[in-house]
Amino acid sequence: MDAETRCIHYATPLDVVALRFHCCGEFYPCHRCHAEAADHPDEQWPAGTGHERAVLCGPCGHVLSIAEYARAMACPSCAAPFNPGCKLHWELYFSTALRGQWEE
């Protein structure tokens, strides 16, 4: 992982978030990094946990709630843009019920 949380799996200029995994409370840049390093299976954040601070902005260290991240295209603290393609992997980290509560 580099200084802005990019990993060997996702390393574009926009891949600057790390996610706190519900199963262990640890931050990882992606689900593959978790699978390679953790000794347990991953778990989605369940419905009702949108208030949890689970998304770390690599450039500035601000930790967003799941709800904030669901609405964000960039970090609300430093304006670093986030990779819009990450939303395609939402179900790997968060319940689909969480996304539906805040998007459009």
Coordinates of N, CA and C in Angstrom, one line a residue:
M1 N 0.8 -1.2 0.0 CA 0.0 0.0 0.0 C 0.9 1.2 0.0
D2 N 0.5 2.2 -0.8 CA 1.3 3.5 -0.8 C 0.8 4.4 0.2
A3 N 1.3 5.6 0.2 CA 1.0 6.6 1.2 C -0.4 7.1 1.1
E4 N -1.1 6.9 0.0 CA -2.5 7.4 -0.2 C -3.4 6.2 -0.3
T5 N -3.0 5.1 0.2 CA -3.8 3.8 0.3 C -4.1 3.1 -1.0
R6 N -3.3 3.4 -2.0 CA -3.4 2.5 -3.3 C -2.7 1.2 -3.0
C7 N -3.2 0.2 -3.6 CA -2.6 -1.2 -3.4 C -2.2 -1.7 -4.8
I8 N -1.7 -2.9 -4.8 CA -1.2 -3.5 -6.1 C -2.4 -3.9 -6.9
H9 N -3.6 -4.0 -6.4 CA -4.8 -4.5 -7.1 C -5.5 -3.3 -7.8
Y10 N -5.5 -2.1 -7.1 CA -6.2 -0.9 -7.6 C -5.2 0.2 -7.4
A11 N -4.6 0.8 -8.4 CA -3.6 1.8 -8.2 C -3.7 3.0 -9.1
T12 N -4.9 3.3 -9.5 CA -5.0 4.5 -10.4 C -4.9 5.8 -9.5
P13 N -4.8 6.9 -10.0 CA -4.7 8.2 -9.2 C -6.0 8.4 -8.4
L14 N -7.1 7.8 -8.8 CA -8.4 7.9 -8.0 C -8.6 6.9 -7.0
D15 N -7.8 5.9 -6.9 CA -8.0 4.8 -5.9 C -7.3 5.2 -4.6
V16 N -8.0 6.1 -3.8 CA -7.3 6.7 -2.6 C -8.2 6.5 -1.4
V17 N -9.0 5.4 -1.3 CA -9.7 5.1 -0.1 C -9.3 3.8 0.4
A18 N -9.4 3.6 1.7 CA -9.2 2.3 2.4 C -10.5 2.1 3.2
L19 N -10.9 0.9 3.3 CA -12.2 0.6 3.9 C -12.0 -0.2 5.2
R20 N -12.7 0.3 6.2 CA -12.6 -0.5 7.5 C -13.6 -1.7 7.4
F21 N -13.1 -2.8 7.5 CA -13.9 -4.0 7.3 C -14.7 -4.3 8.6
H22 N -16.0 -4.6 8.4 CA -16.9 -4.9 9.5 C -16.5 -6.0 10.3
C23 N -15.9 -7.0 9.7 CA -15.5 -8.3 10.4 C -14.4 -8.1 11.4
C24 N -13.5 -7.2 11.2 CA -12.3 -7.1 12.0 C -12.0 -5.6 12.5
G25 N -12.6 -4.6 11.9 CA -12.4 -3.3 12.3 C -11.1 -2.7 11.7
E26 N -10.4 -3.4 10.8 CA -9.1 -3.0 10.3 C -9.4 -2.4 8.9
F27 N -8.5 -1.4 8.5 CA -8.6 -0.8 7.2 C -7.8 -1.5 6.2
Y28 N -8.3 -1.8 5.0 CA -7.6 -2.4 3.9 C -8.0 -1.6 2.7
P29 N -7.1 -1.5 1.7 CA -7.3 -0.8 0.5 C -8.4 -1.4 -0.4
C30 N -8.5 -2.8 -0.3 CA -9.5 -3.5 -1.1 C -9.8 -4.8 -0.6
H31 N -10.8 -5.5 -1.1 CA -11.3 -6.8 -0.7 C -10.2 -7.8 -0.9
R32 N -9.4 -7.7 -2.0 CA -8.3 -8.6 -2.3 C -7.2 -8.5 -1.2
C33 N -6.9 -7.3 -0.8 CA -5.9 -7.1 0.2 C -6.3 -7.8 1.5
H34 N -7.6 -7.6 1.9 CA -8.1 -8.2 3.1 C -8.0 -9.8 3.0
A35 N -8.4 -10.3 1.8 CA -8.4 -11.8 1.7 C -7.0 -12.3 1.8
E36 N -6.0 -11.6 1.3 CA -4.6 -12.0 1.4 C -4.0 -11.9 2.7
A37 N -4.4 -10.9 3.5 CA -3.8 -10.6 4.8 C -4.6 -11.2 6.0
A38 N -5.9 -11.2 6.0 CA -6.7 -11.6 7.1 C -6.8 -13.1 7.2
D39 N -7.1 -13.6 8.5 CA -7.2 -15.0 8.7 C -8.7 -15.4 8.9
H40 N -9.6 -14.6 8.3 CA -11.0 -14.8 8.4 C -11.7 -14.2 7.2
P41 N -12.9 -14.7 6.9 CA -13.7 -14.2 5.8 C -14.2 -12.7 6.0
D42 N -14.4 -12.0 5.0 CA -14.9 -10.6 5.1 C -16.4 -10.6 5.4
E43 N -16.9 -9.5 5.9 CA -18.3 -9.3 6.2 C -18.7 -8.0 5.7
Q44 N -19.9 -7.9 5.1 CA -20.5 -6.6 4.7 C -20.9 -5.8 5.9
W45 N -20.9 -4.5 5.8 CA -21.5 -3.7 6.9 C -23.0 -3.8 6.6
P46 N -23.8 -4.2 7.7 CA -25.2 -4.4 7.5 C -26.0 -3.1 7.5
A47 N -27.3 -3.3 7.1 CA -28.2 -2.2 7.1 C -28.2 -1.6 8.5
G48 N -28.4 -0.2 8.6 CA -28.5 0.4 9.9 C -27.1 0.9 10.4
T49 N -26.1 0.7 9.6 CA -24.7 1.1 10.0 C -24.2 2.3 9.2
G50 N -25.0 3.0 8.6 CA -24.5 4.1 7.7 C -23.8 5.2 8.5
H51 N -24.0 5.3 9.8 CA -23.3 6.3 10.6 C -21.9 5.9 11.0
E52 N -21.5 4.6 10.7 CA -20.2 4.1 11.1 C -19.1 4.8 10.2
R53 N -18.1 5.2 10.8 CA -16.9 5.8 10.1 C -16.1 4.7 9.6
A54 N -16.2 4.4 8.3 CA -15.6 3.2 7.7 C -14.8 3.4 6.4
V55 N -14.6 4.7 6.0 CA -14.0 4.9 4.7 C -12.9 6.0 4.9
L56 N -11.6 5.6 4.8 CA -10.5 6.5 5.0 C -10.0 7.1 3.7
C57 N -9.9 8.4 3.7 CA -9.3 9.1 2.5 C -7.8 9.1 2.7
G58 N -7.2 8.4 1.7 CA -5.7 8.3 1.8 C -4.9 9.6 1.7
P59 N -5.3 10.6 0.9 CA -4.5 11.8 0.9 C -4.5 12.6 2.2
C60 N -5.7 12.7 2.9 CA -5.7 13.5 4.1 C -6.0 12.8 5.4
G61 N -6.4 11.6 5.3 CA -6.7 10.8 6.6 C -8.0 11.0 7.2
H62 N -8.9 11.8 6.5 CA -10.3 12.0 7.0 C -11.0 10.6 6.9
V63 N -11.8 10.3 7.9 CA -12.6 9.1 7.9 C -14.1 9.5 7.7
L64 N -14.6 9.0 6.6 CA -16.0 9.3 6.2 C -16.9 8.2 6.8
S65 N -18.2 8.6 7.1 CA -19.2 7.6 7.4 C -19.6 6.9 6.1
I66 N -20.2 5.7 6.3 CA -20.7 5.0 5.1 C -21.7 5.9 4.3
A67 N -22.5 6.6 5.1 CA -23.5 7.5 4.4 C -22.8 8.6 3.6
E68 N -21.8 9.2 4.2 CA -21.1 10.3 3.5 C -20.5 9.7 2.2
Y69 N -19.9 8.5 2.3 CA -19.2 7.9 1.2 C -20.2 7.6 0.1
A70 N -21.4 7.1 0.5 CA -22.4 6.8 -0.5 C -22.7 8.0 -1.4
R71 N -22.7 9.2 -0.9 CA -23.0 10.4 -1.6 C -21.8 11.1 -2.2
A72 N -20.6 10.7 -1.9 CA -19.4 11.5 -2.2 C -18.8 11.1 -3.6
M73 N -18.4 12.1 -4.3 CA -17.6 11.9 -5.5 C -16.1 12.2 -5.2
A74 N -16.0 12.9 -4.0 CA -14.6 13.4 -3.6 C -14.7 13.5 -2.1
C75 N -13.5 13.6 -1.5 CA -13.4 13.7 0.0 C -14.0 15.1 0.4
P76 N -14.9 15.1 1.4 CA -15.4 16.4 1.9 C -14.4 17.2 2.6
S77 N -13.3 16.6 3.0 CA -12.3 17.4 3.7 C -11.2 18.0 2.8
C78 N -10.7 17.2 1.9 CA -9.6 17.7 1.0 C -9.9 17.8 -0.5
A79 N -11.1 17.4 -0.8 CA -11.6 17.4 -2.2 C -10.8 16.4 -3.2
A80 N -10.1 15.5 -2.6 CA -9.5 14.5 -3.5 C -10.6 13.6 -4.1
P81 N -10.5 13.5 -5.5 CA -11.6 12.8 -6.1 C -11.5 11.3 -5.9
F82 N -12.6 10.6 -5.8 CA -12.7 9.2 -5.6 C -13.0 8.5 -6.9
N83 N -12.6 7.3 -7.0 CA -12.8 6.5 -8.2 C -14.3 6.1 -8.3
P84 N -15.1 6.6 -9.3 CA -16.5 6.3 -9.4 C -16.7 4.8 -9.6
G85 N -15.7 4.1 -10.2 CA -15.8 2.7 -10.4 C -15.9 1.9 -9.1
C86 N -15.5 2.4 -8.0 CA -15.5 1.7 -6.7 C -17.0 1.4 -6.4
K87 N -17.9 2.2 -6.8 CA -19.3 2.0 -6.5 C -19.8 0.7 -7.1
L88 N -19.1 0.2 -8.1 CA -19.5 -1.1 -8.7 C -19.2 -2.3 -7.8
H89 N -18.3 -2.0 -6.8 CA -17.9 -3.1 -5.8 C -18.6 -2.9 -4.5
W90 N -19.6 -2.0 -4.4 CA -20.3 -1.7 -3.2 C -20.7 -2.9 -2.4
E91 N -21.2 -4.0 -3.0 CA -21.8 -5.1 -2.3 C -20.7 -6.0 -1.7
L92 N -19.4 -5.7 -2.0 CA -18.3 -6.5 -1.4 C -18.1 -5.9 0.0
Y93 N -18.5 -4.7 0.3 CA -18.2 -4.1 1.5 C -19.4 -3.7 2.4
F94 N -20.5 -3.3 1.7 CA -21.6 -2.7 2.3 C -22.9 -3.4 1.8
S95 N -23.9 -3.5 2.7 CA -25.2 -4.0 2.3 C -25.8 -3.1 1.2
T96 N -26.5 -3.6 0.3 CA -27.1 -2.8 -0.7 C -28.2 -1.9 -0.1
A97 N -28.7 -2.3 1.0 CA -29.7 -1.4 1.7 C -29.1 -0.1 2.1
L98 N -27.8 -0.1 2.4 CA -27.1 1.1 2.8 C -27.0 2.1 1.6
R99 N -26.7 1.6 0.5 CA -26.5 2.4 -0.7 C -27.9 3.0 -1.1
G100 N -28.9 2.3 -1.1 CA -30.2 2.8 -1.4 C -30.8 3.9 -0.6
Q101 N -30.3 4.0 0.6 CA -30.7 5.0 1.6 C -30.2 6.4 1.2
W102 N -29.1 6.5 0.5 CA -28.5 7.8 0.3 C -28.3 8.2 -1.1
E103 N -28.2 7.3 -2.1 CA -28.0 7.7 -3.4 C -29.3 8.3 -4.1
E104 N -29.1 9.3 -4.7 CA -30.2 10.0 -5.5 C -31.5 9.7 -4.9

